[in-house]
Amino acid sequence: MSSYSNLINVSRCRPLLGTFVEIKGSHADETRACEAVQAAFDAVSRVEREMSFHAPDSELSLLNAYGHLAPIHVSHNLYSVLKFSQNLFKVSGGVFDVSIGSELVDYGELPQHLPHRGTGTGQDITLLEGGRVHYHVPLVVDLGGIAKGFAVDQAIEVLEGFGLNSGLVNAGGDLRYFGYKDPDIWVRLAPHQYHQGPLPYDPKKKALATSNLSQKREGLAGCLHLDGLSRKPVSDTLSVSVLSETCMVADALTKIVTVLQDGSHSILKQFNAIAFMTRL
Amino acid sequence: MDLLYRCYYTTFITMFDKSLYWLTPIVVIASATACFSVQYLTLEQAQRACFPTATQWIATPVELTRDQMALIEKDSGIPVRFHEQKVWAAYHGSAFLGWVILDSVLGKHEAIQWVLALEKEGSIRQIEILEYKETFGSEIRQKKWQSQFFGKKHGAKLKLNQDIQNISGATLSSRHVTQGVKRLLSFYELILKPH
């Protein structure tokens, strides 16, 4: 895939964010490529420590436990992701709502480690100056619909910062790349079923995320999507992929498009994204 | 077929200048063999990645008795499938650096070969996936298929980045590897750790 034969390709895969994170980088100097890939994994690990719902001691878990009692100071990363989530909550009319964690716990998708249930919605989150966050009522926030994409963006920035010729980060299907003219990307529709072929191509849109609920039919946990408005699961007969400039946008928009289906054009345009869907 | 689809698709995009597309599913269904596999590292490469300064690797494979397997299962809560656990001790000169343990996990659709690197006092240093294969559930239970996958010889040359596809799609759970980590930490505490 690389255009220069003297480049060394480094490709690694580690279990992170509850899935397999694959990071590829190429550079003439192998040591440089390895250091970059390691630093990119470190960036993903940092996001996991900040935003994991499963870890009771993550920054997000502490915010969920105490955010309604007093404003909590959070990291720049968590603040940025919550800010973007709030924006999406508004423009999607509440369809994208990170406070859906409470219902995901009820459905057995997420572990129960809080003494309270959420009693509000995304509009009960206030982002204060100085990197502080306050919940007006007890909330159970889950960033599962956005944090993976954010982690991919962070890792890509690290690879670019190391001056690699090309790089690709794939966190369980949410991916972004640079330096490849036309990487060979398949879309997994279901186990053993792939869409292999040209995807809508735009040189500026190098992030792709796919939301695909087919695994839910096999009884696997962790792949249920809820509509933020109805707080109910959405149809599992659709595979939605979104191409965008950043993976955080692509990741989040797949969730919105899965719910809205045909009515999603304005949001996609607003975020300069393209969606493509397949009925399963 | 691919070319045909490419033409069709170009027309499709030209005709509808909008941001939402419906794709006619062009589905690649696997034959009877594994339909997707990625090889990231050979064992030697993984060892070097875990302990770059190591100058010597001493193979110290452990043959587990039934009792030991039962102990590990009880301690970790995870079933132990194989009698043999391949282990290497990493040294820089005469200084002991830590362990690399080769392991494999089987899921409903996937088979993964991976290593756990432990610091000399037993804490986790690194986890690297060597090989990932997606396959059919019925196939994965066959001994013959397993041995073909896991019997890879030490030092076998793999060509990296050949035929490796980038997959976007349903998130694959890494819980089997997470369970494997728990099992190997019990293996370390009960068996490997110098007492």
Short mmCIF file of C-alpha atoms in Angstrom, two decimals:
data_model
loop_
_atom_site.label_atom_id
_atom_site.label_comp_id
_atom_site.label_asym_id
_atom_site.label_seq_id
_atom_site.Cartn_x
_atom_site.Cartn_y
_atom_site.Cartn_z
CA MET A 1 0.00 0.00 0.00
CA SER A 2 2.93 2.30 0.55
CA SER A 3 4.22 4.24 -2.43
CA TYR A 4 7.91 3.90 -1.53
CA SER A 5 9.67 0.59 -1.32
CA ASN A 6 12.35 1.86 1.08
CA LEU A 7 9.80 2.60 3.78
CA ILE A 8 9.50 0.24 6.72
CA ASN A 9 5.95 -0.67 7.64
CA VAL A 10 5.16 -1.33 11.27
CA SER A 11 1.82 -2.89 12.11
CA ARG A 12 0.72 -3.72 15.66
CA CYS A 13 -2.47 -4.79 17.36
CA ARG A 14 -3.37 -4.67 21.06
CA PRO A 15 -6.53 -5.21 23.08
CA LEU A 16 -7.72 -1.76 24.17
CA LEU A 17 -11.07 0.04 24.54
CA GLY A 18 -12.76 -3.35 24.82
CA THR A 19 -11.79 -4.23 21.27
CA PHE A 20 -8.71 -4.72 19.09
CA VAL A 21 -6.82 -1.57 18.23
CA GLU A 22 -4.60 -1.82 15.17
CA ILE A 23 -1.99 0.84 14.46
CA LYS A 24 0.13 0.98 11.32
CA GLY A 25 2.87 3.41 10.46
CA SER A 26 5.58 3.70 7.84
CA HIS A 27 8.90 5.55 7.86
CA ALA A 28 12.36 5.06 6.41
CA ASP A 29 13.69 4.57 9.94
CA GLU A 30 12.17 1.49 11.59
CA THR A 31 12.98 2.70 15.11
CA ARG A 32 11.16 5.95 14.43
CA ALA A 33 8.12 4.06 13.13
CA CYS A 34 8.11 1.76 16.20
CA GLU A 35 8.39 4.71 18.61
CA ALA A 36 5.53 6.47 16.86
CA VAL A 37 3.30 3.40 16.98
CA GLN A 38 4.09 2.89 20.68
CA ALA A 39 3.30 6.56 21.44
CA ALA A 40 0.04 6.25 19.50
CA PHE A 41 -0.94 3.22 21.61
CA ASP A 42 -0.09 5.29 24.72
CA ALA A 43 -2.52 7.97 23.51
CA VAL A 44 -5.28 5.36 23.11
CA SER A 45 -4.54 3.97 26.60
CA ARG A 46 -4.83 7.47 28.02
CA VAL A 47 -8.29 7.90 26.45
CA GLU A 48 -9.27 4.52 27.92
CA ARG A 49 -8.21 5.63 31.42
CA GLU A 50 -10.14 8.86 31.01
CA MET A 51 -13.34 7.64 29.36
CA SER A 52 -13.85 3.95 30.12
CA PHE A 53 -17.28 3.18 31.55
CA HIS A 54 -16.18 -0.32 32.55
CA ALA A 55 -13.32 0.87 34.77
CA PRO A 56 -14.80 2.13 38.04
CA ASP A 57 -11.76 4.38 38.60
CA SER A 58 -11.75 6.12 35.21
CA GLU A 59 -12.25 9.86 35.12
CA LEU A 60 -15.69 9.36 33.57
CA SER A 61 -16.71 6.92 36.32
CA LEU A 62 -15.70 9.44 38.99
CA LEU A 63 -17.69 12.13 37.19
CA ASN A 64 -20.70 9.81 37.05
CA ALA A 65 -20.36 9.07 40.75
CA TYR A 66 -19.93 12.64 42.01
CA GLY A 67 -20.76 15.05 39.16
CA HIS A 68 -24.24 15.80 40.54
CA LEU A 69 -22.87 16.66 43.97
CA ALA A 70 -20.34 19.30 42.91
CA PRO A 71 -18.58 20.55 39.77
CA ILE A 72 -15.68 18.22 38.93
CA HIS A 73 -12.48 19.24 37.19
CA VAL A 74 -11.78 16.88 34.27
CA SER A 75 -8.99 16.42 31.72
CA HIS A 76 -8.87 18.44 28.54
CA ASN A 77 -9.71 15.30 26.54
CA LEU A 78 -12.83 14.41 28.51
CA TYR A 79 -13.98 18.03 28.48
CA SER A 80 -13.56 18.22 24.68
CA VAL A 81 -15.53 15.01 24.10
CA LEU A 82 -18.35 16.11 26.42
CA LYS A 83 -18.45 19.48 24.66
CA PHE A 84 -18.79 17.83 21.26
CA SER A 85 -21.42 15.46 22.65
CA GLN A 86 -23.43 18.43 23.89
CA ASN A 87 -23.26 19.99 20.44
CA LEU A 88 -24.48 16.74 18.85
CA PHE A 89 -27.25 16.46 21.47
CA LYS A 90 -28.53 19.86 20.34
CA VAL A 91 -28.26 19.43 16.57
CA SER A 92 -29.73 15.91 16.66
CA GLY A 93 -32.69 17.06 18.77
CA GLY A 94 -31.70 14.67 21.55
CA VAL A 95 -31.23 11.55 19.42
CA PHE A 96 -27.54 11.50 20.36
CA ASP A 97 -27.51 11.55 24.13
CA VAL A 98 -24.55 10.37 26.20
CA SER A 99 -26.75 10.14 29.31
CA ILE A 100 -28.15 6.90 27.85
CA GLY A 101 -25.76 4.96 30.12
CA SER A 102 -28.52 4.34 32.64
CA GLU A 103 -30.64 2.46 30.12
CA LEU A 104 -27.59 0.57 28.81
CA VAL A 105 -26.99 -0.65 32.36
CA ASP A 106 -30.66 -1.71 32.54
CA TYR A 107 -30.25 -3.71 29.31
CA GLY A 108 -27.17 -5.40 30.75
CA GLU A 109 -24.86 -3.80 28.18
CA LEU A 110 -22.82 -1.96 30.79
CA PRO A 111 -21.76 -2.89 34.33
CA GLN A 112 -23.67 -1.49 37.27
CA HIS A 113 -21.24 0.24 39.60
CA LEU A 114 -23.17 3.29 40.66
CA PRO A 115 -25.64 3.49 43.51
CA HIS A 116 -27.95 5.71 41.46
CA ARG A 117 -29.79 5.68 38.14
CA GLY A 118 -29.75 8.65 35.81
CA THR A 119 -32.76 10.89 36.17
CA GLY A 120 -32.09 13.38 33.37
CA THR A 121 -30.85 13.83 29.84
CA GLY A 122 -27.92 15.45 28.06
CA GLN A 123 -29.33 18.88 28.77
CA ASP A 124 -28.59 18.36 32.47
CA ILE A 125 -24.84 18.45 31.81
CA THR A 126 -23.22 21.87 32.19
CA LEU A 127 -19.69 22.55 31.05
CA LEU A 128 -18.21 25.26 33.22
CA GLU A 129 -15.14 27.41 32.75
CA GLY A 130 -11.80 26.07 33.88
CA GLY A 131 -12.45 22.53 32.62
CA ARG A 132 -15.13 21.74 35.19
CA VAL A 133 -18.27 19.69 34.59
CA HIS A 134 -21.48 19.65 36.59
CA TYR A 135 -24.52 17.36 36.37
CA HIS A 136 -27.74 19.05 37.55
CA VAL A 137 -29.24 15.68 38.47
CA PRO A 138 -27.69 12.23 38.91
CA LEU A 139 -26.62 11.01 35.46
CA VAL A 140 -25.01 7.88 34.05
CA VAL A 141 -23.00 9.11 31.08
CA ASP A 142 -21.54 6.61 28.61
CA LEU A 143 -19.19 7.79 25.86
CA GLY A 144 -19.23 4.44 24.02
CA GLY A 145 -20.66 6.10 20.92
CA ILE A 146 -17.87 8.61 20.56
CA ALA A 147 -14.76 7.85 22.64
CA LYS A 148 -13.34 5.23 20.25
CA GLY A 149 -13.45 7.74 17.41
CA PHE A 150 -11.81 10.35 19.61
CA ALA A 151 -9.07 7.88 20.58
CA VAL A 152 -8.39 7.16 16.90
CA ASP A 153 -8.04 10.89 16.20
CA GLN A 154 -5.62 11.26 19.10
CA ALA A 155 -3.49 8.36 17.88
CA ILE A 156 -3.44 9.73 14.31
CA GLU A 157 -2.22 13.10 15.61
CA VAL A 158 0.62 11.33 17.41
CA LEU A 159 1.64 9.43 14.24
CA GLU A 160 1.56 12.65 12.22
CA GLY A 161 3.57 14.41 14.92
CA PHE A 162 6.32 11.82 14.51
CA GLY A 163 6.52 12.70 10.83
CA LEU A 164 5.54 9.28 9.51
CA ASN A 165 4.93 8.90 5.79
CA SER A 166 1.69 7.09 6.35
CA GLY A 167 -0.38 5.91 9.26
CA LEU A 168 -3.61 4.07 9.96
CA VAL A 169 -5.43 3.54 13.23
CA ASN A 170 -8.34 1.09 13.45
CA ALA A 171 -10.13 0.77 16.78
CA GLY A 172 -12.57 -2.07 16.32
CA GLY A 173 -13.78 -0.77 12.99
CA ASP A 174 -13.54 2.97 13.59
CA LEU A 175 -10.58 3.99 11.50
CA ARG A 176 -8.66 6.94 10.13
CA TYR A 177 -5.56 7.17 7.98
CA PHE A 178 -3.14 9.53 6.28
CA GLY A 179 -0.52 9.13 3.58
CA TYR A 180 -2.31 6.30 1.75
CA LYS A 181 -3.79 7.28 -1.56
CA ASP A 182 -6.46 4.65 -1.57
CA PRO A 183 -6.27 2.13 1.27
CA ASP A 184 -8.10 -1.11 0.78
CA ILE A 185 -11.00 -0.90 3.20
CA TRP A 186 -13.64 -3.56 3.66
CA VAL A 187 -16.85 -3.11 5.58
CA ARG A 188 -17.87 -6.03 7.76
CA LEU A 189 -21.63 -6.41 7.50
CA ALA A 190 -21.91 -9.52 9.65
CA PRO A 191 -19.52 -12.26 10.69
CA HIS A 192 -18.11 -13.66 7.42
CA GLN A 193 -19.93 -11.09 5.30
CA TYR A 194 -18.08 -8.14 3.90
CA HIS A 195 -18.65 -5.33 1.53
CA GLN A 196 -15.49 -5.17 -0.49
CA GLY A 197 -15.37 -2.47 -3.06
CA PRO A 198 -14.96 1.20 -3.68
CA LEU A 199 -16.40 3.43 -1.02
CA PRO A 200 -17.40 7.02 -1.70
CA TYR A 201 -14.01 8.70 -2.00
CA ASP A 202 -13.15 12.18 -0.89
CA PRO A 203 -9.49 13.11 -0.27
CA LYS A 204 -10.48 15.20 2.73
CA LYS A 205 -12.53 12.49 4.40
CA LYS A 206 -10.10 9.95 5.75
CA ALA A 207 -12.04 8.70 8.73
CA LEU A 208 -14.59 5.90 8.50
CA ALA A 209 -16.81 4.39 11.17
CA THR A 210 -19.42 1.68 10.83
CA SER A 211 -22.30 0.97 13.12
CA ASN A 212 -23.54 -2.51 12.61
CA LEU A 213 -25.93 -4.25 14.93
CA SER A 214 -25.91 -7.71 13.39
CA GLN A 215 -23.83 -9.14 16.24
CA LYS A 216 -26.62 -8.24 18.63
CA ARG A 217 -28.75 -10.89 16.97
CA GLU A 218 -26.24 -13.46 18.11
CA GLY A 219 -26.74 -12.37 21.68
CA LEU A 220 -23.41 -10.59 22.07
CA ALA A 221 -23.29 -7.77 24.57
CA GLY A 222 -21.83 -4.38 23.80
CA CYS A 223 -23.48 -3.73 20.48
CA LEU A 224 -26.85 -2.33 21.45
CA HIS A 225 -27.65 1.18 20.31
CA LEU A 226 -30.37 3.24 21.91
CA ASP A 227 -32.26 6.19 20.53
CA GLY A 228 -31.62 9.08 22.93
CA LEU A 229 -35.20 10.30 22.58
CA SER A 230 -37.20 7.11 23.01
CA ARG A 231 -34.44 5.51 25.18
CA LYS A 232 -35.24 2.28 23.29
CA PRO A 233 -33.00 0.04 21.12
CA VAL A 234 -32.84 0.84 17.42
CA SER A 235 -33.35 -1.58 14.52
CA ASP A 236 -30.69 -4.22 14.06
CA THR A 237 -31.24 -4.60 10.33
CA LEU A 238 -29.05 -1.77 9.19
CA SER A 239 -25.34 -1.30 8.64
CA VAL A 240 -24.40 2.38 8.59
CA SER A 241 -20.98 3.72 7.66
CA VAL A 242 -19.95 7.36 7.80
CA LEU A 243 -16.97 8.98 6.11
CA SER A 244 -15.75 12.19 7.63
CA GLU A 245 -12.69 14.29 8.35
CA THR A 246 -12.34 13.08 11.91
CA CYS A 247 -13.14 9.70 13.39
CA MET A 248 -14.97 11.22 16.36
CA VAL A 249 -17.48 12.79 13.97
CA ALA A 250 -17.76 9.60 11.91
CA ASP A 251 -18.25 7.45 15.03
CA ALA A 252 -20.95 9.67 16.51
CA LEU A 253 -22.80 10.25 13.24
CA THR A 254 -23.19 6.51 12.59
CA LYS A 255 -25.29 6.37 15.77
CA ILE A 256 -27.47 9.30 14.68
CA VAL A 257 -27.93 8.02 11.12
CA THR A 258 -28.85 4.55 12.43
CA VAL A 259 -31.75 6.14 14.27
CA LEU A 260 -32.77 8.80 11.75
CA GLN A 261 -32.14 6.78 8.54
CA ASP A 262 -33.50 8.92 5.72
CA GLY A 263 -33.94 12.08 7.70
CA SER A 264 -30.30 12.64 8.42
CA HIS A 265 -29.10 14.70 5.48
CA SER A 266 -28.80 18.08 7.18
CA ILE A 267 -26.72 16.75 10.04
CA LEU A 268 -24.40 14.95 7.65
CA LYS A 269 -23.97 18.11 5.57
CA GLN A 270 -23.44 20.19 8.66
CA PHE A 271 -20.50 18.01 9.67
CA ASN A 272 -19.27 17.56 6.09
CA ALA A 273 -19.84 13.82 6.21
CA ILE A 274 -21.10 11.11 3.87
CA ALA A 275 -23.15 8.13 5.01
CA PHE A 276 -23.80 4.85 3.27
CA MET A 277 -26.10 2.17 4.49
CA THR A 278 -26.87 -1.45 3.80
CA ARG A 279 -29.99 -3.33 4.81
CA LEU A 280 -28.99 -6.63 6.33
CA MET B 1 -17.48 -8.27 -11.00
CA ASP B 2 -15.43 -5.73 -9.15
CA LEU B 3 -14.94 -3.65 -12.26
CA LEU B 4 -18.61 -3.83 -13.07
CA TYR B 5 -19.46 -2.66 -9.63
CA ARG B 6 -16.96 0.16 -9.82
CA CYS B 7 -18.63 1.48 -12.99
CA TYR B 8 -22.05 1.15 -11.49
CA TYR B 9 -20.99 2.91 -8.39
CA THR B 10 -19.38 5.85 -10.19
CA THR B 11 -22.63 6.40 -12.03
CA PHE B 12 -24.49 6.18 -8.80
CA ILE B 13 -22.43 8.91 -7.16
CA THR B 14 -22.65 11.19 -10.19
CA MET B 15 -26.39 10.89 -10.38
CA PHE B 16 -27.15 11.62 -6.77
CA ASP B 17 -25.18 14.44 -5.30
CA LYS B 18 -26.23 14.02 -1.73
CA SER B 19 -24.72 12.99 1.51
CA LEU B 20 -26.62 9.80 2.14
CA TYR B 21 -26.24 6.70 -0.01
CA TRP B 22 -27.85 3.31 0.00
CA LEU B 23 -25.43 0.64 -1.00
CA THR B 24 -26.55 -2.48 -2.71
CA PRO B 25 -24.78 -5.07 -0.62
CA ILE B 26 -21.91 -6.65 -2.46
CA VAL B 27 -21.19 -9.36 -0.04
CA VAL B 28 -18.10 -11.46 0.06
CA ILE B 29 -18.97 -14.70 1.73
CA ALA B 30 -16.12 -16.87 2.74
CA SER B 31 -15.42 -20.26 1.36
CA ALA B 32 -14.95 -23.16 3.72
CA THR B 33 -11.61 -21.83 4.89
CA ALA B 34 -10.89 -18.89 7.16
CA CYS B 35 -12.07 -15.73 5.50
CA PHE B 36 -10.02 -13.12 7.21
CA SER B 37 -6.68 -13.22 8.92
CA VAL B 38 -4.00 -10.76 9.85
CA GLN B 39 -0.47 -11.53 10.93
CA TYR B 40 1.14 -8.72 12.87
CA LEU B 41 4.28 -10.14 14.39
CA THR B 42 6.30 -13.31 14.40
CA LEU B 43 7.16 -14.69 17.80
CA GLU B 44 10.70 -13.33 17.52
CA GLN B 45 9.45 -9.90 16.54
CA ALA B 46 7.01 -9.90 19.45
CA GLN B 47 9.78 -10.88 21.86
CA ARG B 48 11.93 -8.02 20.59
CA ALA B 49 9.02 -5.60 20.76
CA CYS B 50 8.38 -6.53 24.40
CA PHE B 51 12.03 -6.48 25.53
CA PRO B 52 14.06 -4.49 22.98
CA THR B 53 17.23 -4.63 25.09
CA ALA B 54 17.20 -8.40 25.62
CA THR B 55 20.26 -10.23 24.30
CA GLN B 56 19.24 -13.75 25.23
CA TRP B 57 16.01 -15.72 25.31
CA ILE B 58 15.81 -18.91 27.32
CA ALA B 59 12.89 -21.17 26.46
CA THR B 60 11.29 -22.49 29.62
CA PRO B 61 8.10 -24.24 28.48
CA VAL B 62 5.83 -25.51 31.22
CA GLU B 63 3.92 -28.80 30.95
CA LEU B 64 0.89 -28.42 33.19
CA THR B 65 -0.44 -31.36 35.16
CA ARG B 66 -4.21 -31.85 35.44
CA ASP B 67 -4.04 -30.63 39.03
CA GLN B 68 -2.19 -27.49 38.02
CA MET B 69 -4.72 -26.81 35.26
CA ALA B 70 -7.53 -27.17 37.77
CA LEU B 71 -5.76 -24.81 40.18
CA ILE B 72 -5.38 -22.13 37.51
CA GLU B 73 -9.01 -22.55 36.50
CA LYS B 74 -10.14 -22.16 40.08
CA ASP B 75 -7.96 -19.13 40.73
CA SER B 76 -8.78 -17.27 37.50
CA GLY B 77 -12.28 -18.55 36.80
CA ILE B 78 -11.19 -19.14 33.19
CA PRO B 79 -10.98 -22.60 31.54
CA VAL B 80 -7.48 -23.87 30.71
CA ARG B 81 -7.46 -25.51 27.26
CA PHE B 82 -3.86 -26.51 26.67
CA HIS B 83 -1.42 -28.60 28.67
CA GLU B 84 1.64 -26.79 27.46
CA GLN B 85 2.39 -23.15 28.12
CA LYS B 86 5.29 -21.76 26.10
CA VAL B 87 7.41 -19.35 28.11
CA TRP B 88 10.66 -17.49 27.46
CA ALA B 89 12.83 -15.71 30.00
CA ALA B 90 14.44 -12.53 28.65
CA TYR B 91 17.98 -11.61 29.71
CA HIS B 92 20.33 -8.74 29.01
CA GLY B 93 23.65 -10.44 29.53
CA SER B 94 23.15 -12.16 32.87
CA ALA B 95 20.48 -9.69 34.09
CA PHE B 96 16.99 -11.14 34.11
CA LEU B 97 14.47 -8.75 32.51
CA GLY B 98 11.16 -10.60 32.53
CA TRP B 99 8.95 -13.18 30.85
CA VAL B 100 7.20 -13.58 27.54
CA ILE B 101 4.32 -16.08 27.51
CA LEU B 102 2.86 -17.26 24.21
CA ASP B 103 -0.83 -18.04 24.31
CA SER B 104 -3.86 -18.55 22.11
CA VAL B 105 -7.55 -17.88 22.62
CA LEU B 106 -10.51 -19.15 20.66
CA GLY B 107 -13.75 -17.25 20.36
CA LYS B 108 -16.96 -18.07 18.57
CA HIS B 109 -15.68 -16.53 15.36
CA GLU B 110 -12.05 -15.84 16.00
CA ALA B 111 -8.74 -17.41 16.89
CA ILE B 112 -6.01 -15.22 18.28
CA GLN B 113 -2.38 -15.91 18.98
CA TRP B 114 -0.86 -13.40 21.37
CA VAL B 115 1.88 -12.84 23.94
CA LEU B 116 1.84 -11.49 27.45
CA ALA B 117 5.10 -9.91 28.61
CA LEU B 118 5.66 -9.70 32.35
CA GLU B 119 8.19 -7.61 34.24
CA LYS B 120 10.60 -9.61 36.39
CA GLU B 121 8.37 -9.09 39.45
CA GLY B 122 5.29 -10.28 37.57
CA SER B 123 3.43 -7.10 36.61
CA ILE B 124 2.13 -6.71 33.07
CA ARG B 125 4.62 -5.08 30.76
CA GLN B 126 2.99 -5.48 27.36
CA ILE B 127 0.38 -7.37 25.38
CA GLU B 128 0.85 -7.94 21.65
CA ILE B 129 -1.42 -9.72 19.20
CA LEU B 130 0.64 -11.93 16.86
CA GLU B 131 -2.08 -13.26 14.65
CA TYR B 132 -5.82 -12.80 14.32
CA LYS B 133 -8.03 -15.13 12.31
CA GLU B 134 -11.73 -14.92 11.81
CA THR B 135 -13.29 -18.22 10.98
CA PHE B 136 -16.38 -20.34 11.29
CA GLY B 137 -17.40 -21.68 14.66
CA SER B 138 -17.61 -25.29 13.51
CA GLU B 139 -14.13 -25.11 12.06
CA ILE B 140 -12.57 -23.62 15.14
CA ARG B 141 -13.41 -26.66 17.25
CA GLN B 142 -11.61 -29.04 14.93
CA LYS B 143 -8.29 -30.20 16.31
CA LYS B 144 -6.73 -30.32 12.87
CA TRP B 145 -7.59 -26.74 12.12
CA GLN B 146 -6.29 -25.61 15.49
CA SER B 147 -2.99 -27.37 15.07
CA GLN B 148 -2.51 -25.82 11.65
CA PHE B 149 -3.00 -22.42 13.19
CA PHE B 150 -1.17 -22.77 16.44
CA GLY B 151 1.59 -25.08 15.34
CA LYS B 152 3.49 -22.24 13.71
CA LYS B 153 7.17 -22.96 14.10
CA HIS B 154 9.36 -20.69 16.14
CA GLY B 155 10.99 -18.22 13.79
CA ALA B 156 8.66 -18.85 10.85
CA LYS B 157 8.96 -15.98 8.43
CA LEU B 158 5.81 -13.99 7.86
CA LYS B 159 5.46 -11.34 5.24
CA LEU B 160 3.90 -8.38 6.92
CA ASN B 161 1.47 -6.04 5.24
CA GLN B 162 0.61 -8.42 2.48
CA ASP B 163 -3.05 -8.92 1.88
CA ILE B 164 -3.89 -7.17 5.09
CA GLN B 165 -7.26 -5.53 4.78
CA ASN B 166 -8.56 -2.65 6.81
CA ILE B 167 -11.89 -3.60 8.24
CA SER B 168 -14.61 -1.23 9.32
CA GLY B 169 -17.64 -2.83 10.88
CA ALA B 170 -19.17 -4.41 13.91
CA THR B 171 -16.85 -4.01 16.85
CA LEU B 172 -15.08 -7.21 17.79
CA SER B 173 -14.89 -7.86 21.48
CA SER B 174 -11.46 -8.43 22.99
CA ARG B 175 -12.91 -10.14 26.05
CA HIS B 176 -11.32 -13.49 25.24
CA VAL B 177 -7.88 -11.92 25.38
CA THR B 178 -8.84 -10.13 28.59
CA GLN B 179 -9.83 -13.51 30.03
CA GLY B 180 -6.56 -14.93 28.75
CA VAL B 181 -4.66 -12.24 30.65
CA LYS B 182 -6.45 -13.25 33.87
CA ARG B 183 -5.65 -16.92 33.24
CA LEU B 184 -1.96 -16.22 32.55
CA LEU B 185 -1.62 -14.02 35.63
CA SER B 186 -2.89 -16.96 37.68
CA PHE B 187 -0.48 -19.24 35.80
CA TYR B 188 2.35 -16.87 36.78
CA GLU B 189 1.33 -16.63 40.45
CA LEU B 190 0.75 -20.35 40.93
CA ILE B 191 3.33 -21.97 38.67
CA LEU B 192 5.90 -19.69 37.08
CA LYS B 193 6.74 -17.32 39.92
CA PRO B 194 9.92 -18.34 41.77
CA HIS B 195 8.77 -19.36 45.23
#
